[in-house]
Short mmCIF file of C-alpha atoms and ligand atoms in Angstrom, two decimals:
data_model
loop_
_atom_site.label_atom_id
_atom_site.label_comp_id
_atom_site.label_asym_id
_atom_site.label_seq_id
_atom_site.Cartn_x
_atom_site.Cartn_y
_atom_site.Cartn_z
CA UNK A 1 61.59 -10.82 24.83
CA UNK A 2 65.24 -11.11 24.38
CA UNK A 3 66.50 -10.64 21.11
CA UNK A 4 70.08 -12.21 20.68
CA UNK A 5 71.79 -9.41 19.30
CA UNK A 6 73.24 -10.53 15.86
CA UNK A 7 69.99 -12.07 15.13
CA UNK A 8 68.17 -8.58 15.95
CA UNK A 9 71.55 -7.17 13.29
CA UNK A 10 70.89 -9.28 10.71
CA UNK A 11 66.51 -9.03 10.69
CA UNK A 12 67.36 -5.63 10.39
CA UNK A 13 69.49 -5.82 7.71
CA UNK A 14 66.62 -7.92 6.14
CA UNK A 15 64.51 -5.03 6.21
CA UNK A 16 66.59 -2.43 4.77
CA UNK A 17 67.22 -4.66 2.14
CA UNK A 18 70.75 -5.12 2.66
CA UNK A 19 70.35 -9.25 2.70
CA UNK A 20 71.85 -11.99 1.41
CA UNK A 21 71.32 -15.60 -0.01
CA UNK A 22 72.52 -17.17 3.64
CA UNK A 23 70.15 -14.59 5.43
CA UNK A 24 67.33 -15.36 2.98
CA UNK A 25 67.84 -18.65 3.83
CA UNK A 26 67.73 -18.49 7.33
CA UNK A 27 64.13 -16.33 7.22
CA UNK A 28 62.55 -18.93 5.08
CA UNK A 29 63.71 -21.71 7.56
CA UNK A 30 62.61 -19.98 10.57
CA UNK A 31 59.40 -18.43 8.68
CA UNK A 32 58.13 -21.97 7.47
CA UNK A 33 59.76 -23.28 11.29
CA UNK A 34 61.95 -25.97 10.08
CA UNK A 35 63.20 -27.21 13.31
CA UNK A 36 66.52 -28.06 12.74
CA UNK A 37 67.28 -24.04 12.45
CA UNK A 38 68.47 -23.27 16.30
CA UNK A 39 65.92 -20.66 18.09
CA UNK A 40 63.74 -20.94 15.54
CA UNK A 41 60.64 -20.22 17.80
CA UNK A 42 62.10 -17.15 19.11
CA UNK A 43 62.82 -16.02 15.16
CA UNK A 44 58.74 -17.15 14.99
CA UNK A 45 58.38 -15.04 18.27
CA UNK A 46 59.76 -12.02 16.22
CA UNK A 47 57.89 -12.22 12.93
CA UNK A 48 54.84 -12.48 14.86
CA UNK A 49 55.03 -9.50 17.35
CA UNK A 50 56.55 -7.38 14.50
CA UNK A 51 55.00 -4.39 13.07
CA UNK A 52 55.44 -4.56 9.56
CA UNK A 53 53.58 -6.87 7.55
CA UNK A 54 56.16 -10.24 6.28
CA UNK A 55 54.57 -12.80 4.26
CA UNK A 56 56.12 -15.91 2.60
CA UNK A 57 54.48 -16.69 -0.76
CA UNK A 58 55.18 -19.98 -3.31
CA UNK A 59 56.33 -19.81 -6.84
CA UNK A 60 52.75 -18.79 -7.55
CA UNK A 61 52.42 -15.98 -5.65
CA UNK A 62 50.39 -18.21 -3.01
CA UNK A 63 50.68 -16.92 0.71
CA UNK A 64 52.61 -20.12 2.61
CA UNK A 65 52.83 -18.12 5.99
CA UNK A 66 51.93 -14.43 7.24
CA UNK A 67 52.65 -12.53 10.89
CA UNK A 68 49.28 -10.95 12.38
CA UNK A 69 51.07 -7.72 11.44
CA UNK A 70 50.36 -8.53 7.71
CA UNK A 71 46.98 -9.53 8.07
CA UNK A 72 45.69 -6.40 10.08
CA UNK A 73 47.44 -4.56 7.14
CA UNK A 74 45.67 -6.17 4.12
CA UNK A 75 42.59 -6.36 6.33
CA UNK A 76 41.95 -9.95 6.93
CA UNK A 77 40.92 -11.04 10.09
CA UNK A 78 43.73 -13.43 10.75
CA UNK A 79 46.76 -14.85 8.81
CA UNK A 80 45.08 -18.91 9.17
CA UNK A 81 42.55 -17.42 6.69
CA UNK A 82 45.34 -16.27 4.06
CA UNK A 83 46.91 -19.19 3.72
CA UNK A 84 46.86 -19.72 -0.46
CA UNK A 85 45.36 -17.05 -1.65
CA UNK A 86 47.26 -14.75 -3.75
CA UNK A 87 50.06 -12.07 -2.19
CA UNK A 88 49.56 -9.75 -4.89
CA UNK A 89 45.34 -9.97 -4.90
CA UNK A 90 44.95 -9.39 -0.93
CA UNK A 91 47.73 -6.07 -1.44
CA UNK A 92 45.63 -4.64 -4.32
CA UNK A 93 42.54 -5.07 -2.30
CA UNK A 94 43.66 -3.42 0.24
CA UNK A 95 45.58 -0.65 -1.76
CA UNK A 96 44.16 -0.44 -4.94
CA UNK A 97 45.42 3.18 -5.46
CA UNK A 98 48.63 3.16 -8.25
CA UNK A 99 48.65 -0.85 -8.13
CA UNK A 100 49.30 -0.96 -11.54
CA UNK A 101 52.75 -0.94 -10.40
CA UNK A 102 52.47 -4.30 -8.42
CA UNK A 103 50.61 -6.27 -10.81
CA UNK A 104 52.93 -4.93 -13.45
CA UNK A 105 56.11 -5.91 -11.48
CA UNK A 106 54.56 -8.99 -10.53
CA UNK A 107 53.72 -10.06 -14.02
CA UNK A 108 57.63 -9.67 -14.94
CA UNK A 109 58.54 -12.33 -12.47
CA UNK A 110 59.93 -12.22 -9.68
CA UNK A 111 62.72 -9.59 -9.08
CA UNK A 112 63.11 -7.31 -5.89
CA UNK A 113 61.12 -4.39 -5.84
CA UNK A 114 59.35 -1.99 -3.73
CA UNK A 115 56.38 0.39 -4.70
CA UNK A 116 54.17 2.71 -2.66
CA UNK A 117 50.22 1.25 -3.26
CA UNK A 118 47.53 4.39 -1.87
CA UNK A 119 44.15 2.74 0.05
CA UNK A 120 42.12 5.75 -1.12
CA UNK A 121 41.92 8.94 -3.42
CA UNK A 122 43.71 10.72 -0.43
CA UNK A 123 47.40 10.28 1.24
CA UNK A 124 45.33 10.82 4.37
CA UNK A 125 43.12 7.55 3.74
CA UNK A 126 46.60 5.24 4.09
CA UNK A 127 49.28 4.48 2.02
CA UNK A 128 51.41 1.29 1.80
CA UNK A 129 54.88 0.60 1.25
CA UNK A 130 55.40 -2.86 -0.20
CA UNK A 131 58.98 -4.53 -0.83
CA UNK A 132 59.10 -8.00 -1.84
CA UNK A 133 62.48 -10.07 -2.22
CA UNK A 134 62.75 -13.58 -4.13
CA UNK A 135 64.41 -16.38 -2.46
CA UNK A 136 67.11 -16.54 -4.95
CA UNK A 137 70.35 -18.05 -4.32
CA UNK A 138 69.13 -20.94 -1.67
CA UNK A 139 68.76 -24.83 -2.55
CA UNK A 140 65.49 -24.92 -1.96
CA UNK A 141 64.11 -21.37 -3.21
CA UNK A 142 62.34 -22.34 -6.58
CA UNK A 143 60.70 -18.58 -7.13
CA UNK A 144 59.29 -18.23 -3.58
CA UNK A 145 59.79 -14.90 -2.23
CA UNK A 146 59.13 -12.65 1.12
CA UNK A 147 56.67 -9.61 1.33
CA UNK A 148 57.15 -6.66 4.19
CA UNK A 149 54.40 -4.28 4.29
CA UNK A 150 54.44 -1.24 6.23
CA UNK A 151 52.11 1.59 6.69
CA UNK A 152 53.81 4.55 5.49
CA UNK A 153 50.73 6.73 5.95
CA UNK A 154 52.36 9.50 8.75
CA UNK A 155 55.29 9.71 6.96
CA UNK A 156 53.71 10.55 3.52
CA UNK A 157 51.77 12.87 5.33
CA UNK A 158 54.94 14.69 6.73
CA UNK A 159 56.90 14.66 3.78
CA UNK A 160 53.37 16.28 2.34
CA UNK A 161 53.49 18.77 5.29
CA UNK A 162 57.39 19.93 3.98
CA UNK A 163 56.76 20.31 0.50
CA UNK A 164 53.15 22.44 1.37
CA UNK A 165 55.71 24.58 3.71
CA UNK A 166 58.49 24.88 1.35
CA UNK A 167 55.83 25.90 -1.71
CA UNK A 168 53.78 28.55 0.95
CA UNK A 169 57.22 29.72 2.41
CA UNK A 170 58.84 30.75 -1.47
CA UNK A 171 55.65 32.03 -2.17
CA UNK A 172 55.02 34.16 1.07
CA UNK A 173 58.58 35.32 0.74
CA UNK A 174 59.08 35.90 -2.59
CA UNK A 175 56.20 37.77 -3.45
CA UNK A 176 56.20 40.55 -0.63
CA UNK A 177 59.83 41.01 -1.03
CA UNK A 178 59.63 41.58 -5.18
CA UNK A 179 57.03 44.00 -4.63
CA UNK A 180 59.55 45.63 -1.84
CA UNK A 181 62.00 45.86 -4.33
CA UNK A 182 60.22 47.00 -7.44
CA UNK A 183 57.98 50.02 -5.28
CA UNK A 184 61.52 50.98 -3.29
CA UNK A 185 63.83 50.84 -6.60
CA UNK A 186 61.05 52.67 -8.82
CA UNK A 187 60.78 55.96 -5.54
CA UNK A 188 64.51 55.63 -5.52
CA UNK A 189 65.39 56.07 -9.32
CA UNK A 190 62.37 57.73 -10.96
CA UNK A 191 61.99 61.04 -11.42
CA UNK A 192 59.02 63.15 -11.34
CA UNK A 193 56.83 60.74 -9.38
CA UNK A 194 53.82 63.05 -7.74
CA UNK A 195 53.00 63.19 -4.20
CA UNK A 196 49.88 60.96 -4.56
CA UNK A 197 51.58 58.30 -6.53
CA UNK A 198 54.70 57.96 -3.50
CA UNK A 199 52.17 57.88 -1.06
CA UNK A 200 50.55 55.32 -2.82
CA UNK A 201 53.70 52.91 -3.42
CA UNK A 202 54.69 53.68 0.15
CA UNK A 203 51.17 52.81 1.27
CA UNK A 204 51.99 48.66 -0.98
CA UNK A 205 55.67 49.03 0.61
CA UNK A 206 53.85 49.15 4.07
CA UNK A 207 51.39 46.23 3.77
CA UNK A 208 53.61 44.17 1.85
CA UNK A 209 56.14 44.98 5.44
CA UNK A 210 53.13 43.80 6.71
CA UNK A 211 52.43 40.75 5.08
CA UNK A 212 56.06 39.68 5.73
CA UNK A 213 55.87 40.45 9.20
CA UNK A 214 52.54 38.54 9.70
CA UNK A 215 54.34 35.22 7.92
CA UNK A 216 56.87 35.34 10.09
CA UNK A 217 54.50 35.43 13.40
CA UNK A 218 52.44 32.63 12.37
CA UNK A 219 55.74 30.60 11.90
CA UNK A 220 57.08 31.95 15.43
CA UNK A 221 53.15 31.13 16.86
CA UNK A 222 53.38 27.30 14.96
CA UNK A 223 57.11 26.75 16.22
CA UNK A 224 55.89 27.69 19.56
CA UNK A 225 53.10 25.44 19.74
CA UNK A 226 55.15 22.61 18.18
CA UNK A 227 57.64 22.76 20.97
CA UNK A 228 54.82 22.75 23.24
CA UNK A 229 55.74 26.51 24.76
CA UNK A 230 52.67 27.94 23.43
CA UNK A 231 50.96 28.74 26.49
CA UNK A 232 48.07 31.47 27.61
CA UNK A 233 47.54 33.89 30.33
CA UNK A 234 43.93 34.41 31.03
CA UNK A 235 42.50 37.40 32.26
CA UNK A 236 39.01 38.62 33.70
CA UNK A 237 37.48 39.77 30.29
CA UNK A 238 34.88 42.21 29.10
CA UNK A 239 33.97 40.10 26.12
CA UNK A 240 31.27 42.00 24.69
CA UNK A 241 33.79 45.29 24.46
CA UNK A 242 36.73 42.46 22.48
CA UNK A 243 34.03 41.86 19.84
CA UNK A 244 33.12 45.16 19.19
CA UNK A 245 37.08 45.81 18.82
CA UNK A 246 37.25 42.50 16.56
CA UNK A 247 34.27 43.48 14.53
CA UNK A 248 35.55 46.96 14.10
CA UNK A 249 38.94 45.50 13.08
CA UNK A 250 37.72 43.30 10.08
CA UNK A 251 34.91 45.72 8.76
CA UNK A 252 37.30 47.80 6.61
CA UNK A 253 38.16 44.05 5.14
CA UNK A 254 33.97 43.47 4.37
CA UNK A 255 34.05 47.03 2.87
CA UNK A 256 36.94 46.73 0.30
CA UNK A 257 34.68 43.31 -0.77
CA UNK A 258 31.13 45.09 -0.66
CA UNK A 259 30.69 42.31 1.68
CA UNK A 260 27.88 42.50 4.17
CA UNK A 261 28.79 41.87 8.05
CA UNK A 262 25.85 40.98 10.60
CA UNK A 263 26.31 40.30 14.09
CA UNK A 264 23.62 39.25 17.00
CA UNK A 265 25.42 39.52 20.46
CA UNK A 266 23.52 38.82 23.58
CA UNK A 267 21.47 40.92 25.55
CA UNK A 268 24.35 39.99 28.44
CA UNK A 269 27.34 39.37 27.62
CA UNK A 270 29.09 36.87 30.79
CA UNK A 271 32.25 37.61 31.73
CA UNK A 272 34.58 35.79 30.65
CA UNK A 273 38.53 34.32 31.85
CA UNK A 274 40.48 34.41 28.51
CA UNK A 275 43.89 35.72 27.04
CA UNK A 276 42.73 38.48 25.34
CA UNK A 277 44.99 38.70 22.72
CA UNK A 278 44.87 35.36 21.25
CA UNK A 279 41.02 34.87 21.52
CA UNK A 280 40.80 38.03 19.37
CA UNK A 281 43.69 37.10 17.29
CA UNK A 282 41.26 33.84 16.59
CA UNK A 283 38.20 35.67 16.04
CA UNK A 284 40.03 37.58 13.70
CA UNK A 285 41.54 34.73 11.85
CA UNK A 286 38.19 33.20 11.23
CA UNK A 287 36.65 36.31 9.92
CA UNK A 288 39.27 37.24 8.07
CA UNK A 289 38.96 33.58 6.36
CA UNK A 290 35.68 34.11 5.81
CA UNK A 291 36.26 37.66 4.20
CA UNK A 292 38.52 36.26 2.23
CA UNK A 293 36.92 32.86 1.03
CA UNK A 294 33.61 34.55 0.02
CA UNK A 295 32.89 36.53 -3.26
CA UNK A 296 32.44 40.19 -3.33
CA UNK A 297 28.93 41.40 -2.23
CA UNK A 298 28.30 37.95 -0.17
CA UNK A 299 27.40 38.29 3.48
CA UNK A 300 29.05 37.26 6.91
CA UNK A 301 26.89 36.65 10.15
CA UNK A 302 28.86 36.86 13.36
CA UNK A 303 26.65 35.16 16.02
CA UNK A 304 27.42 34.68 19.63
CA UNK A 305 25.19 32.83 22.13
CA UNK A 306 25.63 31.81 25.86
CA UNK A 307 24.78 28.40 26.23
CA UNK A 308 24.69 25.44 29.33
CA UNK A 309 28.55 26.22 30.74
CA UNK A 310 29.72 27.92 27.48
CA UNK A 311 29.92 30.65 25.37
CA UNK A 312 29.69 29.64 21.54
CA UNK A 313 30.78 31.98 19.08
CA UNK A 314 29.72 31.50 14.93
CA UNK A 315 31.69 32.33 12.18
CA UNK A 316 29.09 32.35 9.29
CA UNK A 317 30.03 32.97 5.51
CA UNK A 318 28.42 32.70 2.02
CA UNK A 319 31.56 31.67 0.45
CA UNK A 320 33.21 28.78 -1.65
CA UNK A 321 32.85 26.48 1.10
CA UNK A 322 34.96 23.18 2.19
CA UNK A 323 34.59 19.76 0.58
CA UNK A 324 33.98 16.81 3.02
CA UNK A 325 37.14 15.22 1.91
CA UNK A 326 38.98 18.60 2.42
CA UNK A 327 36.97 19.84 5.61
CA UNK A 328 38.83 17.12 8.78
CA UNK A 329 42.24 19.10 7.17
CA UNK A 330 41.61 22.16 7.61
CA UNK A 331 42.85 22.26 10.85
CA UNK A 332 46.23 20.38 9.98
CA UNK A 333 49.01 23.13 9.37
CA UNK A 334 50.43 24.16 6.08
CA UNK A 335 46.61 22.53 4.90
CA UNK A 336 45.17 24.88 1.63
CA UNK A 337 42.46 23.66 -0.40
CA UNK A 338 42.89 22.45 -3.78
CA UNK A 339 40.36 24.53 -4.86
CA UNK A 340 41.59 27.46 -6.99
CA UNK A 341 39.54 29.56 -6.16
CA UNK A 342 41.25 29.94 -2.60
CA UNK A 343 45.16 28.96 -3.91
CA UNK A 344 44.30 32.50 -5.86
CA UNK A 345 43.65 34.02 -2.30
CA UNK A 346 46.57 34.90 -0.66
CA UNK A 347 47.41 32.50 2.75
CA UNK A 348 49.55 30.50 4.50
CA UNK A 349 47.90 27.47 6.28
CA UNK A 350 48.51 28.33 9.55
CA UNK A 351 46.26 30.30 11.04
CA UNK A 352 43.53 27.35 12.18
CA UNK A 353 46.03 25.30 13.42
CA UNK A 354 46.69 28.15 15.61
CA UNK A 355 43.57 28.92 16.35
CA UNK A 356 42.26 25.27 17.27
CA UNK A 357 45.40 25.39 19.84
CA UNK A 358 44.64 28.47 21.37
CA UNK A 359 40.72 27.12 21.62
CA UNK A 360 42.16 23.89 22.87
CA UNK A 361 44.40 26.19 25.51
CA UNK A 362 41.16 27.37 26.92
CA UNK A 363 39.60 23.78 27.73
CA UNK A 364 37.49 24.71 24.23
CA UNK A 365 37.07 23.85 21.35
CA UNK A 366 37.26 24.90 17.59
CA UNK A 367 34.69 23.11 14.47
CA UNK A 368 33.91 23.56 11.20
CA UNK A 369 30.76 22.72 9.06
CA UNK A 370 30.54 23.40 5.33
CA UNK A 371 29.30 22.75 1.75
CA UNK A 372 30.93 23.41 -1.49
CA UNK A 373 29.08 26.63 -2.71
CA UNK A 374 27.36 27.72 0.25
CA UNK A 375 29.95 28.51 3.00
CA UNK A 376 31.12 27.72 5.59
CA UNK A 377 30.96 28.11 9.88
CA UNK A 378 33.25 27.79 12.32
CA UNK A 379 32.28 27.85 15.77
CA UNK A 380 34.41 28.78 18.59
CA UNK A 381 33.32 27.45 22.05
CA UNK A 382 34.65 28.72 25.26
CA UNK A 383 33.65 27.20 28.81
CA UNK A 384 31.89 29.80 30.93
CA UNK A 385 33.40 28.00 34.70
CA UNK A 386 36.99 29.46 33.95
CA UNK A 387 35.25 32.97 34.99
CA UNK A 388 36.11 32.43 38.68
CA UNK A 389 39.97 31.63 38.34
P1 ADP B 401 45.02 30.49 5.21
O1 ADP B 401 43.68 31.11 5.13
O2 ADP B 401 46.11 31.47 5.51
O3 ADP B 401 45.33 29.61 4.03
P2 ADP B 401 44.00 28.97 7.49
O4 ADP B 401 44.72 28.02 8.38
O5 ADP B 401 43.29 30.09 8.14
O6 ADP B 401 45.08 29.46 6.45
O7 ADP B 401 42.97 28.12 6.64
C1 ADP B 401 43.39 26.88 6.09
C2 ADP B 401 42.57 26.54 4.84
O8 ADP B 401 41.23 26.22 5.21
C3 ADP B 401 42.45 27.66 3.84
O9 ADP B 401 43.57 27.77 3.00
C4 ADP B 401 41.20 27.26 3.09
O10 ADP B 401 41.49 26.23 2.15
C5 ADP B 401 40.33 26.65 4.19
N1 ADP B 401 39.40 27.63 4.79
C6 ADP B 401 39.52 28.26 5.98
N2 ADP B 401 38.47 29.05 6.23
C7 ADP B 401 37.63 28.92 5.17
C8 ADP B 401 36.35 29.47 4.83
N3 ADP B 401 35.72 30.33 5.63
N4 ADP B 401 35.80 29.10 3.65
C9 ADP B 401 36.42 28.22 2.84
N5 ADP B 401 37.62 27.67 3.09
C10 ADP B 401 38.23 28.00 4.25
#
């Protein structure tokens, strides 16, 4: 459809809020389709096709008209069957998260506002932005006022997304590069520091190098894959002699923990067509989670087992486990549990997001299963067919 372009100027000024009596005017003719307003189907034509949700409510608050848009938002089959109920009653319903904030507005009388209304204990369930304006200023206004909705959810979750990167970025930065400071200045200006104890400072000054250096690869790894570049070069692999160089790469990790490490590979092993690197780099991240998210003295099975067209490999642990809130997140960058029992472990957020890509890279697949104070497994699942390539 057409949109004559200072109509299209002045709906848009509408909705960022910059309008005006005359404007306000003009919306409540064309939204109640007086027909002496020129074009007013095509302004109809617009409200309905729109995305947001714009409503029209009565002195009392009663719905007089509502686009589809606003009606899929508050959950009602179609507008028809909003027609006088109450505005604020069908948003709280929907939202009921912080809508003190509506009723209270609401009950002050009718002033512009806008609030931010939460359908469920989590940002992820939805969230709604909600701006109303009264008809003030027009002949005919008498306290009626327009509602836009709009689903907000993605970017809540985004701005959510910054702030978890900005708080794990200060944190990953700060805290390697104090101790990098505080070891280097204390060898520097100290005397009479023995052999053992500069070994041992250079020994924090290396894996805290270390730690740095890691941060920054898993950003590098993320920006890649974000910019879609992240790509893999698969290889004919033996994958029973990668494991063994996995498993022997993590058990000094179980040790320091007291942590127990099983494994049951099969009696043969297929070959398999993988990037070597970044399947290991995987297997590694998962263990190393689960090294890291279960107590000292707990134990982690490592279980791998050819099935139809696949090879499925088991990350097992006896550790804090996931919530079932928490656990579809875990795979969302920058995600950490609330739990402080892990915000104590050090960790960035990025290494299953990672991971899931590179499984995704492979035509597989990477899932999770947990409960709170059991553990947790992650399986990885590669196809077997790529063998041939
Ligand atoms: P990191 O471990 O560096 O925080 P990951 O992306 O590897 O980042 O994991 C994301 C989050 O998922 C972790 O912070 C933790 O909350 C949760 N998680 C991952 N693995 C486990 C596990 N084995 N047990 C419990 N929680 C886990």
């Amino acid at each position: 459809m057409q949109v004559a372009a200072s109509e299209a100027d002045q709906w848009n000024s509408l909705l960022s809020g910059e309008s005006d009596a005359e404007l306000l005017r003009q919306l409540e003719q064309r939204l109640t389709g007086d027909s002496s307003c020129e074009s007013g189907s095509q302004w109809r034509a617009i409200v309905e096709s729109i995305s947001d949700g714009i409503c029209a409510a009565d002195s009392e608050g009663r719905i007089v008209q509502a686009n589809p848009a606003f009606a899929a938002l508050v959950a009602v089959a179609s507008s028809d069957m909003l027609m006088g109920r109450s505005v604020c009653d069908e948003i709280v319903a929907a939202a009921p998260g912080d809508s003190e904030q509506l009723i209270e507005r609401v009950s002050r009388g009718m002033t512009a506002f806008v609030c931010e209304l939460r359908r469920g204990a989590e940002l992820a369930d939805g969230v709604l932005r909600v701006a109303c304006v009264p008809l003030q200023g027009t002949a005919d206004s008498d306290g009626s006022s327009v509602w836009q909705i709009r689903d907000v959810t993605h970017q809540k979750l985004a701005e959510e997304a910054r702030n978890q990167f900005v708080f794990t970025a200060t944190h990953e930065l700060r805290t390697p590069l104090c101790n990098l400071k505080a070891y280097a200045e204390t060898l520097a200006l100290q005397d009479g520091i023995d052999v053992d104890q500069q070994k041992e400072f250079c020994n924090i000054i290396n894996s805290e190098a270390t730690r740095l250096a890691r941060f920054v690869d898993e950003l590098l790894n993320i920006s890649q894959m974000e910019g879609g570049g992240l790509s893999v070069t698969k290889h004919q692999t033996d994958v029973e002699r990668m494991l063994k160089e996995v498993l022997d790469h993590v058990r000094p990790q179980f040790d320091k923990k007291s942590q127990t490490l099983e494994y049951s590979l099969p009696a043969k092993m297929p070959k398999l067509s993988v990037d070597k690197d970044k399947i290991a780099g995987t297997l590694i991240n998962l263990l190393g989670n689960a090294c890291k998210y279960t107590p000292e003295d707990g134990t982690i099975r490592f279980t791998a087992e050819v099935e139809p067209g696949s090879l499925a490999m088991h990350v097992e642990d006896s550790g804090y486990g996931i919530s079932s809130e928490e656990l579809p997140r875990v795979f969302d960058k920058f995600f950490r549990s609330s739990d402080q029992q892990v915000r104590d472990v050090e960790g960035t957020g990025l290494g299953l997001a990672f991971a899931k890509e590179v499984a995704r890279l492979h035509g597989g697949s990477l899932t999770a299963q947990s409960e709170v104070g059991r553990g947790s497994r992650f399986t990885l699942t590669l196809p077997l067919e790529v063998q041939n390539d």
